[in-house]
């Protein structure tokens, strides 16, 4: 074990000293949902497991939803699936929570059902405590699932933003007042984290979250201090990230999961946008290269079908 740890640390050290053009990471989300997913991800013979082992990478990121929304959020299932995806790599494994992991655990069809805030506390206690061997790695003190690290001017960070209207809808077992207050705190700490981690000499930034903030919804007007429910809690992030991309001098890539669409493109604001593979439709892992180029700073392909054209996001 000490030898493996040393080799992993050496790999990270060498990778961190490389030029930004050599930076490469892997990302997946919304899996494992089914026994097929589990087989693909399982050592030693799973096709995705083997592909990850054979692909150089600085780290693997999972953008949330460790399980299907149709399965109950038991401790055993969450732990089993987290362990399955964490063992995919000897490099650091980064996880940011998804709505299936806590927000949706109170659905009436799930047996047993759980208070969503209790499940969030479980996620934080069991999956958001480790210190990863990444350069300049840190967790946000107020919201420990938010993480950040930096390789040669490329800033990476996670934000806790989830589906089901970022925890403001379908509040069935928690106190609605408590759930809305928790959502307010997450927004506050997310914005503070984003601002603090994009300071200084940044050449590029990659942001990981679970929610597809661009998916069509019927939540209504954007949430405000006066309008806390029956409002669009994701509008804040759409507006802020587009404005940020227009203002800064470096490229930004937003990586998320949540919906079944697998796509990659650049928005009018200049923000790059990757909806990672997963969610039943695309059982694969995305490979992302960060290049020192303003016109094409991020190059995306998949491991199983590396030459396949990736649709543009609408």
Coordinates of C-alpha atoms in Angstrom, one line a residue:
X1 CA 0.0 0.0 0.0
X2 CA 2.8 2.4 0.8
X3 CA 4.4 1.7 -2.6
X4 CA 1.1 2.4 -4.4
X5 CA 0.6 5.6 -2.4
X6 CA 4.1 6.7 -3.3
X7 CA 3.5 6.0 -7.0
X8 CA 0.2 7.9 -7.0
X9 CA 1.8 10.8 -5.2
X10 CA 4.7 10.8 -7.7
X11 CA 2.3 10.8 -10.6
X12 CA 0.4 13.7 -9.3
X13 CA 3.6 15.6 -8.6
X14 CA 4.9 15.1 -12.1
X15 CA 1.5 15.9 -13.6
X16 CA 1.3 19.1 -11.6
X17 CA 4.6 20.3 -13.0
X18 CA 3.4 19.8 -16.6
X19 CA 2.3 22.6 -18.9
X20 CA -1.4 23.3 -18.9
X21 CA -1.8 21.7 -22.4
X22 CA -1.0 18.4 -20.8
X23 CA -3.7 18.5 -18.2
X24 CA -6.2 15.7 -18.6
X25 CA -9.0 14.5 -16.3
X26 CA -12.0 12.1 -16.5
X27 CA -15.6 12.7 -15.5
X28 CA -18.8 10.8 -15.2
X29 CA -22.1 11.1 -13.4
X30 CA -25.5 9.7 -12.9
X31 CA -24.3 6.1 -12.4
X32 CA -24.3 3.4 -11.3
X33 CA -28.1 3.1 -11.8
X34 CA -28.4 -0.5 -13.0
X35 CA -26.6 -3.8 -12.8
X36 CA -25.3 -3.0 -16.3
X37 CA -23.6 0.1 -15.0
X38 CA -22.2 -1.8 -12.0
X39 CA -20.7 -4.4 -14.3
X40 CA -19.1 -1.8 -16.6
X41 CA -17.5 0.0 -13.5
X42 CA -16.4 -3.1 -11.6
X43 CA -12.8 -4.3 -11.3
X44 CA -11.1 -6.1 -12.8
X45 CA -13.0 -6.8 -16.0
X46 CA -15.5 -4.0 -16.3
X47 CA -15.1 -2.2 -19.7
X48 CA -15.2 1.3 -18.2
X49 CA -13.0 0.3 -15.3
X50 CA -10.4 -1.1 -17.7
X51 CA -10.6 2.0 -20.0
X52 CA -10.0 4.3 -17.0
X53 CA -7.0 2.2 -15.9
X54 CA -5.5 2.6 -19.4
X55 CA -6.1 6.3 -19.7
X56 CA -3.6 8.8 -18.1
X57 CA -5.5 11.3 -15.9
X58 CA -4.9 13.7 -13.1
X59 CA -8.1 12.8 -11.3
X60 CA -11.6 11.4 -11.8
X61 CA -14.6 13.5 -11.0
X62 CA -18.2 12.2 -10.4
X63 CA -20.8 14.9 -10.8
X64 CA -23.4 13.3 -8.5
X65 CA -26.3 10.8 -8.5
X66 CA -24.6 7.7 -7.2
X67 CA -27.9 5.8 -7.6
X68 CA -31.1 5.7 -9.5
X69 CA -33.9 7.9 -8.2
X70 CA -36.1 4.9 -8.1
X71 CA -34.0 3.2 -5.4
X72 CA -34.1 4.1 -1.7
X73 CA -31.3 6.1 -0.2
X74 CA -30.1 3.6 2.3
X75 CA -26.7 3.8 4.0
X76 CA -25.7 0.5 2.5
X77 CA -26.6 1.5 -1.1
X78 CA -25.0 4.9 -1.0
X79 CA -21.8 3.5 0.5
X80 CA -21.6 0.5 -1.9
X81 CA -22.0 2.7 -4.9
X82 CA -19.6 5.4 -3.7
X83 CA -17.0 2.7 -3.1
X84 CA -17.6 1.3 -6.5
X85 CA -16.9 4.6 -8.3
X86 CA -14.1 5.6 -5.9
X87 CA -12.1 2.5 -6.8
X88 CA -12.0 3.4 -10.5
X89 CA -8.7 5.2 -10.1
X90 CA -5.5 5.3 -8.1
X91 CA -5.4 9.1 -8.8
X92 CA -7.6 11.3 -6.6
X93 CA -11.4 10.8 -6.8
X94 CA -13.6 13.9 -6.6
X95 CA -17.3 13.7 -5.8
X96 CA -20.0 16.4 -5.6
X97 CA -23.5 15.4 -4.4
X98 CA -26.5 14.9 -6.7
X99 CA -30.3 15.1 -6.0
X100 CA -30.7 11.3 -6.1
X101 CA -28.2 11.1 -3.3
X102 CA -30.2 13.2 -0.8
X103 CA -32.7 15.8 -2.1
X104 CA -35.0 13.2 -3.6
X105 CA -34.8 10.6 -0.9
X106 CA -38.2 11.6 0.5
X107 CA -40.1 10.5 -2.7
X108 CA -43.4 8.7 -1.8
X109 CA -42.5 5.7 -3.9
X110 CA -39.3 5.0 -2.0
X111 CA -39.3 2.5 0.9
X112 CA -37.8 3.4 3.2
X113 CA -38.1 7.1 2.7
X114 CA -35.7 9.6 4.3
X115 CA -35.7 13.2 5.5
X116 CA -33.6 14.9 2.8
X117 CA -31.7 17.1 5.3
X118 CA -30.7 14.0 7.3
X119 CA -29.4 12.4 4.1
X120 CA -27.4 15.5 3.3
X121 CA -25.8 15.3 6.7
X122 CA -24.9 11.7 6.0
X123 CA -23.4 12.6 2.7
X124 CA -21.3 15.3 4.3
X125 CA -20.1 13.1 7.1
X126 CA -19.2 10.0 5.0
X127 CA -18.2 11.4 1.6
X128 CA -16.9 14.9 2.2
X129 CA -14.2 14.6 4.8
X130 CA -11.1 13.3 3.1
X131 CA -8.2 15.5 2.0
X132 CA -7.2 14.6 -1.5
X133 CA -3.6 14.5 -2.9
X134 CA -4.2 17.4 -5.3
X135 CA -2.1 20.6 -5.5
X136 CA -3.5 23.5 -3.4
X137 CA -6.4 21.2 -2.4
X138 CA -8.9 22.6 0.1
X139 CA -12.5 22.1 1.3
X140 CA -14.8 25.0 2.1
X141 CA -15.0 25.2 5.9
X142 CA -18.7 26.2 5.9
X143 CA -19.8 23.7 3.2
X144 CA -17.3 20.8 3.2
X145 CA -18.5 19.2 0.0
X146 CA -17.2 22.2 -2.0
X147 CA -13.7 21.6 -3.0
X148 CA -10.9 23.4 -5.0
X149 CA -7.5 22.6 -6.4
X150 CA -5.2 24.1 -9.0
X151 CA -2.7 22.8 -11.5
X152 CA -0.4 25.4 -13.1
X153 CA -3.0 28.2 -13.2
X154 CA -5.9 26.0 -14.1
X155 CA -8.4 26.3 -11.2
X156 CA -10.8 23.4 -10.5
X157 CA -13.7 23.6 -8.1
X158 CA -16.9 22.0 -7.1
X159 CA -20.2 23.7 -6.3
X160 CA -23.1 22.0 -4.5
X161 CA -25.9 22.7 -6.9
X162 CA -28.4 19.8 -7.4
X163 CA -31.5 19.0 -9.4
X164 CA -35.1 19.2 -8.1
X165 CA -34.8 22.9 -8.2
X166 CA -31.7 22.9 -6.0
X167 CA -33.5 21.4 -3.1
X168 CA -36.4 23.9 -3.1
X169 CA -39.1 21.7 -4.5
X170 CA -40.7 18.4 -3.4
X171 CA -39.9 18.9 0.3
X172 CA -41.9 16.1 1.7
X173 CA -40.3 15.0 5.0
X174 CA -38.1 17.9 6.1
X175 CA -39.5 21.1 7.6
X176 CA -40.0 23.3 4.5
X177 CA -38.6 26.3 6.4
X178 CA -35.5 24.4 7.3
X179 CA -35.0 23.1 3.8
X180 CA -35.4 26.6 2.2
X181 CA -33.0 28.0 4.8
X182 CA -30.5 25.3 3.9
X183 CA -30.9 26.1 0.2
X184 CA -30.2 29.8 1.0
X185 CA -27.1 28.9 2.8
X186 CA -25.8 26.7 0.0
X187 CA -26.3 29.5 -2.5
X188 CA -24.5 31.9 -0.3
X189 CA -21.5 29.6 0.3
X190 CA -21.4 28.6 -3.3
X191 CA -21.1 32.2 -4.5
X192 CA -18.5 32.9 -1.9
X193 CA -16.5 29.8 -2.9
X194 CA -16.7 30.7 -6.6
X195 CA -15.5 34.2 -6.0
X196 CA -12.6 33.3 -3.7
X197 CA -11.3 30.5 -5.9
X198 CA -11.2 32.5 -9.1
X199 CA -8.9 35.2 -7.6
X200 CA -5.3 35.5 -8.6
X201 CA -3.4 34.3 -11.6
X202 CA -6.0 32.0 -13.3
X203 CA -5.4 30.8 -16.9
X204 CA -8.6 28.6 -17.1
X205 CA -11.3 27.3 -14.7
X206 CA -13.3 24.2 -14.6
X207 CA -16.4 24.1 -12.4
X208 CA -18.2 20.8 -11.4
X209 CA -21.8 20.6 -10.2
X210 CA -24.6 18.2 -10.5
X211 CA -27.6 20.2 -11.7
X212 CA -28.3 20.9 -15.3
X213 CA -29.0 24.5 -14.9
X214 CA -30.0 24.9 -18.6
X215 CA -32.7 22.2 -18.6
X216 CA -36.2 23.6 -19.3
X217 CA -38.3 23.9 -16.1
X218 CA -41.6 25.2 -14.9
X219 CA -40.4 26.7 -11.6
X220 CA -41.4 30.2 -12.6
X221 CA -39.6 33.5 -11.9
X222 CA -36.1 33.5 -10.3
X223 CA -35.9 33.1 -6.6
X224 CA -35.4 36.2 -4.6
X225 CA -35.4 37.2 -0.9
X226 CA -39.1 37.8 -1.2
X227 CA -39.9 34.8 -3.4
X228 CA -38.4 31.6 -1.8
X229 CA -40.7 28.8 -3.1
X230 CA -42.4 28.2 -6.5
X231 CA -39.4 29.9 -8.1
X232 CA -36.5 29.1 -10.3
X233 CA -33.6 28.4 -8.0
X234 CA -31.2 27.7 -10.9
X235 CA -31.6 31.0 -12.6
X236 CA -29.0 32.5 -10.2
X237 CA -26.3 30.2 -11.5
X238 CA -27.2 30.6 -15.2
X239 CA -27.1 34.4 -14.9
X240 CA -24.0 34.5 -12.7
X241 CA -21.9 32.1 -14.8
X242 CA -22.8 33.7 -18.1
X243 CA -21.9 37.1 -16.7
X244 CA -18.7 35.7 -15.2
X245 CA -17.6 34.2 -18.6
X246 CA -18.2 37.5 -20.3
X247 CA -16.1 39.5 -17.7
X248 CA -13.0 37.3 -17.1
X249 CA -10.0 37.0 -19.4
X250 CA -9.7 33.2 -19.1
X251 CA -12.0 30.4 -20.4
X252 CA -14.4 28.6 -18.1
X253 CA -15.8 25.1 -18.4
X254 CA -18.9 24.1 -16.6
X255 CA -19.3 20.3 -16.1
X256 CA -22.5 18.8 -14.8
X257 CA -24.8 15.8 -15.0
X258 CA -28.5 15.5 -13.9
X259 CA -30.1 15.1 -17.4
X260 CA -29.7 12.3 -19.9
X261 CA -28.4 14.6 -22.7
X262 CA -24.6 14.2 -23.4
X263 CA -23.3 17.3 -25.1
X264 CA -20.5 19.8 -25.3
X265 CA -20.4 23.3 -26.7
X266 CA -19.8 27.0 -26.0
X267 CA -22.6 29.4 -25.0
X268 CA -23.0 32.9 -26.5
X269 CA -21.5 34.3 -23.3
X270 CA -18.3 32.3 -23.9
X271 CA -18.9 29.8 -21.2
X272 CA -18.0 26.3 -22.2
X273 CA -20.6 23.6 -21.2
X274 CA -20.3 19.9 -20.8
X275 CA -23.2 17.6 -19.8
X276 CA -21.3 14.5 -18.8
X277 CA -22.2 11.0 -19.9
X278 CA -24.4 8.8 -17.8
X279 CA -28.1 8.7 -16.8
X280 CA -28.9 5.5 -18.7
X281 CA -28.3 7.0 -22.2
X282 CA -24.5 7.2 -22.6
X283 CA -22.7 4.6 -20.5
X284 CA -19.2 6.0 -20.9
X285 CA -16.7 8.3 -19.3
X286 CA -15.6 11.7 -20.7
X287 CA -12.0 12.6 -21.1
X288 CA -11.3 16.3 -20.9
X289 CA -8.0 17.9 -22.0
X290 CA -7.2 21.5 -20.9
X291 CA -5.2 23.3 -23.6
X292 CA -3.4 26.6 -23.6
X293 CA -5.5 27.9 -26.4
X294 CA -8.2 30.6 -26.3
X295 CA -10.1 29.3 -29.4
X296 CA -10.3 25.7 -28.2
X297 CA -9.2 25.5 -24.6
X298 CA -11.1 22.3 -23.8
X299 CA -11.2 19.1 -25.8
X300 CA -13.7 16.4 -24.9
X301 CA -13.9 12.8 -26.0
X302 CA -15.1 9.5 -24.5
X303 CA -13.2 6.4 -23.5
X304 CA -15.2 3.7 -25.2
X305 CA -15.9 5.6 -28.4
X306 CA -13.1 8.2 -28.6
X307 CA -13.8 9.2 -32.2
X308 CA -17.5 9.7 -31.7
X309 CA -18.9 13.2 -32.5
X310 CA -20.3 14.8 -29.4
X311 CA -23.6 16.7 -29.9
X312 CA -23.7 20.4 -29.2
X313 CA -25.8 21.5 -26.2
X314 CA -28.9 23.4 -27.0

